C-alpha cells in the first residue's frame, strides 16, 4: 500500500493519535478548515461563472457579435453592397441592417413619457440573427413575423414604466430634421419582449425598418450592419479582419469591445473573491502546522529511536511532511466533493429562490468549469505542501540523544 517507510510511519502516526481526544480534535480542525476553504472557493467560483455566462448570454440575445458602422457617423447608403462584400469571409454567418434613433414614448392619453432608443429592424432578419422571437411574450399580435408600419415592440420594463400593454397605442416623439419642433407618430404596441437585461428592457423599442426610415428621414440609408459570426468568443479577431478589409470610413466593433468594462469588472471581482477565500485555506494551513509541531513534540522519543536506527534527518523530515500532506489532501478532497455536491444542488434544485424583478433568474446560475476546479485543487495542494515544510524542517533538527533524554 505504501511505497516508502516514511509514508507508512506518517500514516501510522495520524492513525495512532486518534486515541487522544485533543489530538483527534486538532487534526479534525485542520482537515475541516481546509475542507471549508476549498468548498467555499468551488461554490463561489461556480456561482460567479454562472452569473458571468448568464449576463453574456443575455447581452448576445440583444447585441450582435459585431456592429459595422462608419467612423464619421454618416449613414450606410451602400449597406447592401457591403453586406454582399463581407459574405466572402468564412466566419460571417449572417448580417442585417438597422437604424438607431432617440425618442420619447408615452401612452396615448397620458402626459408622462420616458426616453427610449428606437431600433428599426427587419423582424425576420433580427430573429434569424439573434433569436429575438424567443424573447417576445406570448400575448403578441404580430402577424407573419413582421412588424406592421404602425406597430412597435417595447421592452418589458419600458412598457411597465408608461403603464402600457399589448394592443395599446403610444405616442412616439422624435427629433425633426427640418425644425426644432419634434415630430410625433402614433404606433400600436404589437408585442413586448423580455431580454433579461434591465438596461435593454427599460430603454429599447423595435419598429419596422421602413417605419424608422420615415421617422428619422434616413432616405433609404441605415445606421449600420449587425453581423453574426461563427464564434462569439473570437468576435474581436473577426472584427479586426473586417476592419482591415473594409478600411476607412468603416468601423467594426465587437460585442466584447463594447462591453469591455462590464466583463473586466466581473473578472476582477472573481479574482478578488478567489484571493479572499483562499485566505481560509491559508488559515487552515496554520492549523496543519501547529498539528504537526504538536505531533513532533509527542513523538520526540520515537524520532530519537528512528535516528538511532539509521533514519537520516531528511527521512525524518519526510515523515512529518507526509503527515501534513495527508491531512491537507484529505481536507482538499472532502472540500472539492462538498463544493461540487452543493454546486450541483444549487444548479438543479430551487434551494435559494431569487426575486426575478431584480435578477431576472429564479435560481442561482451555477456553471462548473473544470479549469476552475483544477485551479482550486492546485492552490489547496500547494498551500498544504508549503505548510508542511517548516514543521518538517524543525523536526529534522532534533538530535537523537537529546530527543530520547527529553522524553
Tab-separated table of C-alpha atoms in Angstrom:
chain	number	residue	atom	x	y	z
A	1	UNK	CA	0.000	0.000	0.000
A	2	UNK	CA	2.838	2.392	0.859
A	3	UNK	CA	5.877	2.892	-1.344
A	4	UNK	CA	8.105	4.206	1.428
A	5	UNK	CA	8.704	3.646	5.119
A	6	UNK	CA	8.328	7.388	5.768
A	7	UNK	CA	4.839	7.480	4.297
A	8	UNK	CA	3.851	4.359	6.259
A	9	UNK	CA	5.083	5.860	9.537
A	10	UNK	CA	3.313	9.175	8.810
A	11	UNK	CA	0.044	7.316	8.274
A	12	UNK	CA	0.523	5.293	11.476
A	13	UNK	CA	1.235	8.466	13.449
A	14	UNK	CA	-2.010	10.072	12.264
A	15	UNK	CA	-3.972	6.888	12.970
A	16	UNK	CA	-2.395	6.385	16.379
A	17	UNK	CA	-3.210	9.918	17.506
A	18	UNK	CA	-6.914	9.171	17.343
A	19	UNK	CA	-6.581	7.567	20.750
A	20	UNK	CA	-6.357	11.033	22.277
A	21	UNK	CA	-9.398	13.304	22.008
A	22	UNK	CA	-7.371	16.530	21.954
A	23	UNK	CA	-5.063	15.179	19.264
A	24	UNK	CA	-8.058	13.991	17.297
A	25	UNK	CA	-9.707	17.397	17.653
A	26	UNK	CA	-6.696	19.333	16.352
A	27	UNK	CA	-6.452	17.017	13.355
A	28	UNK	CA	-10.175	17.384	12.711
A	29	UNK	CA	-9.915	21.199	12.851
A	30	UNK	CA	-7.034	21.171	10.364
A	31	UNK	CA	-8.975	18.938	7.959
A	32	UNK	CA	-12.228	20.868	8.461
A	33	UNK	CA	-10.625	24.260	7.864
A	34	UNK	CA	-9.101	23.107	4.594
A	35	UNK	CA	-12.379	21.470	3.558
A	36	UNK	CA	-14.415	24.626	4.234
A	37	UNK	CA	-11.977	26.837	2.350
A	38	UNK	CA	-11.888	24.577	-0.705
A	39	UNK	CA	-15.680	24.095	-0.719
A	40	UNK	CA	-16.288	27.851	-0.427
A	41	UNK	CA	-13.910	28.501	-3.325
A	42	UNK	CA	-15.570	25.922	-5.574
A	43	UNK	CA	-19.106	27.182	-4.835
A	44	UNK	CA	-18.211	30.868	-5.201
A	45	UNK	CA	-16.333	30.425	-8.472
A	46	UNK	CA	-19.160	28.285	-9.886
A	47	UNK	CA	-21.824	30.863	-8.983
A	48	UNK	CA	-19.785	33.826	-10.268
A	49	UNK	CA	-19.022	31.992	-13.516
A	50	UNK	CA	-22.724	31.238	-13.838
A	51	UNK	CA	-23.676	34.899	-13.446
A	52	UNK	CA	-20.956	35.910	-15.909
A	53	UNK	CA	-22.164	33.467	-18.565
A	54	UNK	CA	-25.807	34.371	-17.910
A	55	UNK	CA	-25.056	38.075	-18.489
A	56	UNK	CA	-23.095	37.208	-21.632
A	57	UNK	CA	-25.966	35.125	-22.995
A	58	UNK	CA	-28.468	37.928	-22.402
A	59	UNK	CA	-26.207	40.544	-23.973
A	60	UNK	CA	-25.750	38.369	-27.064
A	61	UNK	CA	-29.522	37.997	-27.220
A	62	UNK	CA	-29.781	41.727	-27.970
A	63	UNK	CA	-26.383	42.752	-29.322
A	64	UNK	CA	-24.894	41.181	-32.467
A	65	UNK	CA	-21.371	39.776	-32.453
A	66	UNK	CA	-20.162	42.764	-34.482
A	67	UNK	CA	-21.551	46.230	-35.177
A	68	UNK	CA	-20.418	47.632	-38.524
A	69	UNK	CA	-20.758	51.417	-38.704
A	70	UNK	CA	-18.995	54.472	-40.150
A	71	UNK	CA	-16.418	56.394	-38.148
A	72	UNK	CA	-17.848	59.793	-39.061
A	73	UNK	CA	-21.391	58.769	-38.109
A	74	UNK	CA	-22.785	59.130	-41.634
A	75	UNK	CA	-25.421	56.766	-42.962
A	76	UNK	CA	-24.864	53.486	-44.751
A	77	UNK	CA	-26.264	54.254	-48.191
A	78	UNK	CA	-24.364	51.319	-49.673
A	79	UNK	CA	-25.180	48.760	-46.990
A	80	UNK	CA	-26.428	46.163	-49.495
A	81	UNK	CA	-23.078	46.200	-51.305
A	82	UNK	CA	-21.180	45.999	-48.019
A	83	UNK	CA	-23.379	43.089	-46.886
A	84	UNK	CA	-22.509	41.228	-50.088
A	85	UNK	CA	-18.817	42.037	-49.697
A	86	UNK	CA	-18.493	40.700	-46.155
A	87	UNK	CA	-20.129	37.416	-47.192
A	88	UNK	CA	-16.747	36.469	-48.664
A	89	UNK	CA	-15.457	35.954	-45.095
A	90	UNK	CA	-15.886	32.380	-43.901
A	91	UNK	CA	-16.705	33.472	-40.369
A	92	UNK	CA	-19.636	35.723	-41.375
A	93	UNK	CA	-22.848	33.730	-40.981
A	94	UNK	CA	-25.459	36.483	-41.357
A	95	UNK	CA	-25.911	40.241	-41.389
A	96	UNK	CA	-28.854	42.632	-41.089
A	97	UNK	CA	-29.278	46.411	-41.419
A	98	UNK	CA	-30.583	48.507	-38.538
A	99	UNK	CA	-31.498	52.097	-37.709
A	100	UNK	CA	-30.980	53.740	-34.328
A	101	UNK	CA	-32.772	56.865	-33.189
A	102	UNK	CA	-33.613	58.622	-29.916
A	103	UNK	CA	-37.216	59.246	-28.902
A	104	UNK	CA	-39.668	59.856	-26.087
A	105	UNK	CA	-42.533	57.399	-25.713
A	106	UNK	CA	-45.778	57.857	-23.801
A	107	UNK	CA	-49.075	56.032	-23.710
A	108	UNK	CA	-51.858	57.755	-25.630
A	109	UNK	CA	-53.935	59.840	-23.256
A	110	UNK	CA	-51.155	60.084	-20.663
A	111	UNK	CA	-48.800	63.011	-20.125
A	112	UNK	CA	-45.932	61.070	-18.586
A	113	UNK	CA	-43.355	59.807	-21.061
A	114	UNK	CA	-39.896	58.248	-20.935
A	115	UNK	CA	-36.817	58.245	-23.140
A	116	UNK	CA	-36.302	55.287	-25.422
A	117	UNK	CA	-33.919	54.075	-28.095
A	118	UNK	CA	-35.794	53.193	-31.268
A	119	UNK	CA	-34.225	50.426	-33.337
A	120	UNK	CA	-35.516	49.895	-36.843
A	121	UNK	CA	-35.184	46.273	-37.944
A	122	UNK	CA	-36.438	43.645	-40.289
A	123	UNK	CA	-38.007	41.278	-37.758
A	124	UNK	CA	-37.300	38.104	-39.754
A	125	UNK	CA	-33.613	39.040	-40.143
A	126	UNK	CA	-33.350	40.080	-36.485
A	127	UNK	CA	-34.930	36.821	-35.377
A	128	UNK	CA	-32.533	34.842	-37.553
A	129	UNK	CA	-29.571	36.912	-36.383
A	130	UNK	CA	-30.181	36.940	-32.622
A	131	UNK	CA	-33.320	34.929	-31.891
A	132	UNK	CA	-35.480	37.924	-30.989
A	133	UNK	CA	-38.649	35.855	-31.484
A	134	UNK	CA	-37.765	33.731	-28.457
A	135	UNK	CA	-37.808	36.821	-26.209
A	136	UNK	CA	-41.225	38.093	-27.317
A	137	UNK	CA	-44.011	37.350	-24.844
A	138	UNK	CA	-46.889	35.066	-25.811
A	139	UNK	CA	-49.565	37.789	-25.986
A	140	UNK	CA	-48.027	39.152	-29.194
A	141	UNK	CA	-50.339	40.256	-32.009
A	142	UNK	CA	-47.593	40.272	-34.675
A	143	UNK	CA	-48.665	38.657	-37.945
A	144	UNK	CA	-46.426	36.827	-40.448
A	145	UNK	CA	-43.345	37.526	-38.290
A	146	UNK	CA	-43.324	41.164	-39.400
A	147	UNK	CA	-43.829	44.431	-37.542
A	148	UNK	CA	-46.536	46.473	-39.252
A	149	UNK	CA	-45.821	50.037	-40.415
A	150	UNK	CA	-47.793	51.385	-37.449
A	151	UNK	CA	-46.545	48.801	-34.956
A	152	UNK	CA	-43.911	48.824	-32.218
A	153	UNK	CA	-42.330	46.296	-29.847
A	154	UNK	CA	-41.445	47.565	-26.375
A	155	UNK	CA	-39.155	46.221	-23.701
A	156	UNK	CA	-40.988	44.729	-20.728
A	157	UNK	CA	-39.823	47.345	-18.213
A	158	UNK	CA	-40.340	50.165	-20.707
A	159	UNK	CA	-43.977	49.116	-21.187
A	160	UNK	CA	-44.471	48.934	-17.417
A	161	UNK	CA	-42.985	52.396	-16.898
A	162	UNK	CA	-45.574	54.001	-19.215
A	163	UNK	CA	-48.409	51.705	-17.969
A	164	UNK	CA	-48.940	50.179	-21.413
A	165	UNK	CA	-49.572	46.678	-22.691
A	166	UNK	CA	-50.037	44.848	-25.981
A	167	UNK	CA	-52.806	46.460	-28.034
A	168	UNK	CA	-52.419	49.952	-26.538
A	169	UNK	CA	-51.492	52.960	-28.642
A	170	UNK	CA	-48.397	55.000	-27.804
A	171	UNK	CA	-47.169	58.385	-28.984
A	172	UNK	CA	-43.535	58.463	-30.113
A	173	UNK	CA	-41.833	61.859	-30.216
A	174	UNK	CA	-38.581	62.122	-32.150
A	175	UNK	CA	-36.370	64.937	-33.492
A	176	UNK	CA	-37.192	66.566	-36.815
A	177	UNK	CA	-34.521	67.140	-39.441
A	178	UNK	CA	-36.271	70.277	-40.701
A	179	UNK	CA	-37.124	72.140	-37.478
A	180	UNK	CA	-36.538	72.274	-33.752
A	181	UNK	CA	-40.090	71.099	-33.089
A	182	UNK	CA	-40.126	67.303	-32.563
A	183	UNK	CA	-42.320	65.091	-34.698
A	184	UNK	CA	-44.896	62.715	-33.288
A	185	UNK	CA	-46.193	59.387	-34.526
A	186	UNK	CA	-48.897	57.131	-33.135
A	187	UNK	CA	-47.941	53.460	-33.004
A	188	UNK	CA	-49.647	50.350	-31.683
A	189	UNK	CA	-47.872	48.003	-29.287
A	190	UNK	CA	-47.839	44.685	-31.122
A	191	UNK	CA	-45.556	42.822	-28.727
A	192	UNK	CA	-43.465	43.113	-25.569
A	193	UNK	CA	-40.051	41.474	-25.296
A	194	UNK	CA	-38.149	40.342	-22.225
A	195	UNK	CA	-34.379	40.097	-22.700
A	196	UNK	CA	-33.430	39.667	-19.047
A	197	UNK	CA	-31.102	42.694	-19.146
A	198	UNK	CA	-32.633	45.606	-17.276
A	199	UNK	CA	-30.930	48.349	-19.290
A	200	UNK	CA	-32.296	46.914	-22.547
A	201	UNK	CA	-35.779	46.182	-21.237
A	202	UNK	CA	-36.139	49.759	-19.945
A	203	UNK	CA	-34.821	51.684	-22.959
A	204	UNK	CA	-35.183	49.668	-26.179
A	205	UNK	CA	-38.085	49.573	-28.639
A	206	UNK	CA	-38.286	47.958	-32.083
A	207	UNK	CA	-40.092	49.253	-35.165
A	208	UNK	CA	-40.014	48.125	-38.767
A	209	UNK	CA	-37.011	49.288	-40.784
A	210	UNK	CA	-39.200	51.239	-43.228
A	211	UNK	CA	-41.040	52.945	-40.358
A	212	UNK	CA	-37.746	54.002	-38.768
A	213	UNK	CA	-36.525	55.279	-42.152
A	214	UNK	CA	-39.588	57.532	-42.454
A	215	UNK	CA	-39.423	58.682	-38.837
A	216	UNK	CA	-35.780	59.737	-38.870
A	217	UNK	CA	-35.623	60.752	-42.565
A	218	UNK	CA	-32.782	58.388	-43.474
A	219	UNK	CA	-33.815	58.329	-47.165
A	220	UNK	CA	-33.041	54.638	-47.643
A	221	UNK	CA	-29.861	54.646	-45.564
A	222	UNK	CA	-29.236	52.774	-42.307
A	223	UNK	CA	-27.170	53.317	-39.170
A	224	UNK	CA	-25.093	50.197	-39.759
A	225	UNK	CA	-24.975	46.444	-40.181
A	226	UNK	CA	-25.331	43.855	-37.433
A	227	UNK	CA	-23.147	40.812	-38.087
A	228	UNK	CA	-23.306	37.307	-36.628
A	229	UNK	CA	-20.056	35.327	-36.752
A	230	UNK	CA	-19.114	31.664	-36.427
A	231	UNK	CA	-17.892	32.134	-32.835
A	232	UNK	CA	-18.781	34.901	-30.383
A	233	UNK	CA	-15.553	34.228	-28.432
A	234	UNK	CA	-13.478	35.277	-31.461
A	235	UNK	CA	-15.508	38.381	-32.247
A	236	UNK	CA	-12.520	40.676	-31.598
A	237	UNK	CA	-10.388	38.803	-34.138
A	238	UNK	CA	-13.190	38.780	-36.698
A	239	UNK	CA	-13.889	42.499	-36.193
A	240	UNK	CA	-10.220	43.272	-36.822
A	241	UNK	CA	-10.309	41.249	-40.060
A	242	UNK	CA	-13.395	43.134	-41.263
A	243	UNK	CA	-11.807	46.451	-40.322
A	244	UNK	CA	-8.660	45.669	-42.315
A	245	UNK	CA	-10.706	44.536	-45.307
A	246	UNK	CA	-13.132	47.466	-45.457
A	247	UNK	CA	-10.789	50.241	-44.240
A	248	UNK	CA	-11.800	53.848	-43.675
A	249	UNK	CA	-14.501	55.131	-43.053
A	250	UNK	CA	-15.925	51.822	-41.827
A	251	UNK	CA	-15.536	50.678	-38.251
A	252	UNK	CA	-16.127	47.178	-36.901
A	253	UNK	CA	-16.742	46.880	-33.148
A	254	UNK	CA	-17.252	43.557	-31.401
A	255	UNK	CA	-19.643	42.941	-28.520
A	256	UNK	CA	-16.572	42.168	-26.384
A	257	UNK	CA	-15.126	45.630	-27.010
A	258	UNK	CA	-18.443	47.343	-26.355
A	259	UNK	CA	-18.899	45.547	-23.010
A	260	UNK	CA	-15.230	45.534	-22.032
A	261	UNK	CA	-15.704	47.490	-18.799
A	262	UNK	CA	-18.503	45.219	-17.581
A	263	UNK	CA	-16.629	41.966	-18.133
A	264	UNK	CA	-13.362	43.427	-16.820
A	265	UNK	CA	-15.191	44.294	-13.595
A	266	UNK	CA	-16.652	40.772	-13.391
A	267	UNK	CA	-13.225	39.193	-13.917
A	268	UNK	CA	-11.660	41.439	-11.281
A	269	UNK	CA	-14.464	40.592	-8.835
A	270	UNK	CA	-13.957	36.880	-9.463
A	271	UNK	CA	-10.192	37.205	-8.913
A	272	UNK	CA	-10.648	39.145	-5.671
A	273	UNK	CA	-13.144	36.590	-4.354
A	274	UNK	CA	-10.670	33.818	-5.186
A	275	UNK	CA	-7.889	35.600	-3.256
A	276	UNK	CA	-10.123	36.378	-0.259
A	277	UNK	CA	-11.490	32.847	0.017
A	278	UNK	CA	-8.021	31.352	-0.491
A	279	UNK	CA	-7.141	33.027	2.801
A	280	UNK	CA	-9.434	30.494	4.507
A	281	UNK	CA	-7.182	27.714	3.230
A	282	UNK	CA	-4.113	29.650	4.378
A	283	UNK	CA	-5.614	29.994	7.864
A	284	UNK	CA	-6.303	26.247	7.835
A	285	UNK	CA	-2.673	25.646	6.886
A	286	UNK	CA	-1.608	27.199	10.201
A	287	UNK	CA	-3.725	24.556	11.919
A	288	UNK	CA	-1.830	21.928	9.943
A	289	UNK	CA	1.500	23.465	11.012
A	290	UNK	CA	0.524	23.522	14.692
A	291	UNK	CA	-0.837	19.987	14.368
A	292	UNK	CA	2.464	18.651	13.020
A	293	UNK	CA	4.531	20.576	15.581
A	294	UNK	CA	2.386	19.131	18.352
A	295	UNK	CA	2.915	15.653	16.928
A	296	UNK	CA	6.673	16.192	16.747
A	297	UNK	CA	6.715	17.047	20.467
A	298	UNK	CA	4.641	13.959	21.311
A	299	UNK	CA	6.831	11.712	19.177
A	300	UNK	CA	10.207	13.142	20.217
A	301	UNK	CA	11.289	9.824	21.761
A	302	UNK	CA	10.259	7.884	18.636
A	303	UNK	CA	12.168	10.398	16.495
A	304	UNK	CA	15.287	9.716	18.577
A	305	UNK	CA	14.815	5.961	18.216
A	306	UNK	CA	14.357	6.269	14.445
A	307	UNK	CA	17.532	8.338	14.227
A	308	UNK	CA	19.399	5.726	16.246
A	309	UNK	CA	18.112	3.040	13.883
A	310	UNK	CA	19.701	4.808	10.949
A	311	UNK	CA	16.997	7.134	9.634
A	312	UNK	CA	18.577	10.289	8.237
A	313	UNK	CA	17.367	13.765	9.147
A	314	UNK	CA	15.905	14.090	5.664
A	315	UNK	CA	13.938	10.846	6.104
A	316	UNK	CA	12.570	12.023	9.452
A	317	UNK	CA	11.554	15.379	7.966
A	318	UNK	CA	9.748	13.494	5.185
A	319	UNK	CA	7.643	11.644	7.761
A	320	UNK	CA	6.195	14.868	9.137
A	321	UNK	CA	5.986	16.460	5.704
A	322	UNK	CA	3.900	13.489	4.561
A	323	UNK	CA	1.640	13.876	7.574
A	324	UNK	CA	0.888	17.482	6.645
A	325	UNK	CA	0.313	16.418	3.061
A	326	UNK	CA	-2.074	13.631	4.109
A	327	UNK	CA	-4.100	15.921	6.373
A	328	UNK	CA	-4.247	18.642	3.705
A	329	UNK	CA	-5.109	16.141	0.966
A	330	UNK	CA	-7.998	14.723	2.968
A	331	UNK	CA	-9.337	18.244	3.563
A	332	UNK	CA	-8.887	19.181	-0.100
A	333	UNK	CA	-10.641	16.063	-1.422
A	334	UNK	CA	-13.511	16.465	1.038
A	335	UNK	CA	-13.766	20.172	0.178
A	336	UNK	CA	-13.841	19.511	-3.580
A	337	UNK	CA	-16.500	16.823	-3.088
A	338	UNK	CA	-18.632	19.051	-0.855
A	339	UNK	CA	-18.226	22.070	-3.153
A	340	UNK	CA	-19.190	20.108	-6.270
A	341	UNK	CA	-22.127	18.471	-4.494
A	342	UNK	CA	-23.505	21.792	-3.208
A	343	UNK	CA	-22.930	23.447	-6.605
A	344	UNK	CA	-24.843	20.620	-8.270
A	345	UNK	CA	-27.688	21.089	-5.792
A	346	UNK	CA	-27.808	24.851	-6.385
A	347	UNK	CA	-27.855	24.264	-10.133
A	348	UNK	CA	-30.608	21.674	-10.249
A	349	UNK	CA	-32.836	22.482	-7.269
A	350	UNK	CA	-34.509	25.677	-6.070
A	351	UNK	CA	-32.569	25.862	-2.825
A	352	UNK	CA	-32.395	29.656	-2.998
A	353	UNK	CA	-35.186	31.416	-4.900
A	354	UNK	CA	-34.169	34.810	-6.286
A	355	UNK	CA	-36.609	37.683	-6.999
A	356	UNK	CA	-36.938	37.807	-10.787
A	357	UNK	CA	-37.727	41.514	-10.732
A	358	UNK	CA	-34.146	42.161	-9.646
A	359	UNK	CA	-32.057	39.317	-11.052
A	360	UNK	CA	-34.259	38.012	-13.917
A	361	UNK	CA	-33.393	34.460	-12.852
A	362	UNK	CA	-35.290	32.330	-10.338
A	363	UNK	CA	-32.248	30.396	-9.107
A	364	UNK	CA	-28.505	30.842	-8.837
A	365	UNK	CA	-26.932	30.381	-12.309
A	366	UNK	CA	-24.228	27.846	-11.450
A	367	UNK	CA	-21.642	26.802	-14.049
A	368	UNK	CA	-18.874	24.381	-13.062
A	369	UNK	CA	-15.729	24.822	-15.149
A	370	UNK	CA	-13.086	22.043	-14.863
A	371	UNK	CA	-10.246	24.570	-15.121
A	372	UNK	CA	-11.593	26.431	-12.052
A	373	UNK	CA	-11.828	23.190	-10.068
A	374	UNK	CA	-8.291	22.264	-11.103
A	375	UNK	CA	-7.036	25.703	-10.065
A	376	UNK	CA	-8.666	25.375	-6.633
A	377	UNK	CA	-7.198	21.882	-6.173
A	378	UNK	CA	-3.695	23.019	-7.172
A	379	UNK	CA	-3.948	26.048	-4.886
A	380	UNK	CA	-5.050	23.930	-1.929
A	381	UNK	CA	-2.389	21.262	-2.511
A	382	UNK	CA	0.251	23.982	-2.949
A	383	UNK	CA	-0.647	25.640	0.347
A	384	UNK	CA	-0.700	22.229	2.047
A	385	UNK	CA	2.767	21.342	0.754
A	386	UNK	CA	4.196	24.705	1.835
A	387	UNK	CA	2.618	24.394	5.295
A	388	UNK	CA	4.384	21.063	5.858
A	389	UNK	CA	7.855	22.368	5.086
A	390	UNK	CA	8.530	24.358	8.271
A	391	UNK	CA	7.493	21.718	10.868
A	392	UNK	CA	9.322	19.062	8.847
A	393	UNK	CA	12.471	21.194	8.917
A	394	UNK	CA	12.149	21.855	12.646
A	395	UNK	CA	11.705	18.142	13.369
A	396	UNK	CA	14.817	17.229	11.396
A	397	UNK	CA	16.906	19.425	13.710
A	398	UNK	CA	16.265	17.179	16.736
A	399	UNK	CA	19.363	15.246	17.890
A	400	UNK	CA	18.773	11.538	18.702
A	401	UNK	CA	20.248	11.577	22.230
A	402	UNK	CA	18.548	14.833	23.184
A	403	UNK	CA	15.208	13.543	21.910
A	404	UNK	CA	15.479	10.318	23.926
A	405	UNK	CA	16.761	12.157	27.037
A	406	UNK	CA	13.965	14.755	26.714
A	407	UNK	CA	11.297	12.090	26.906
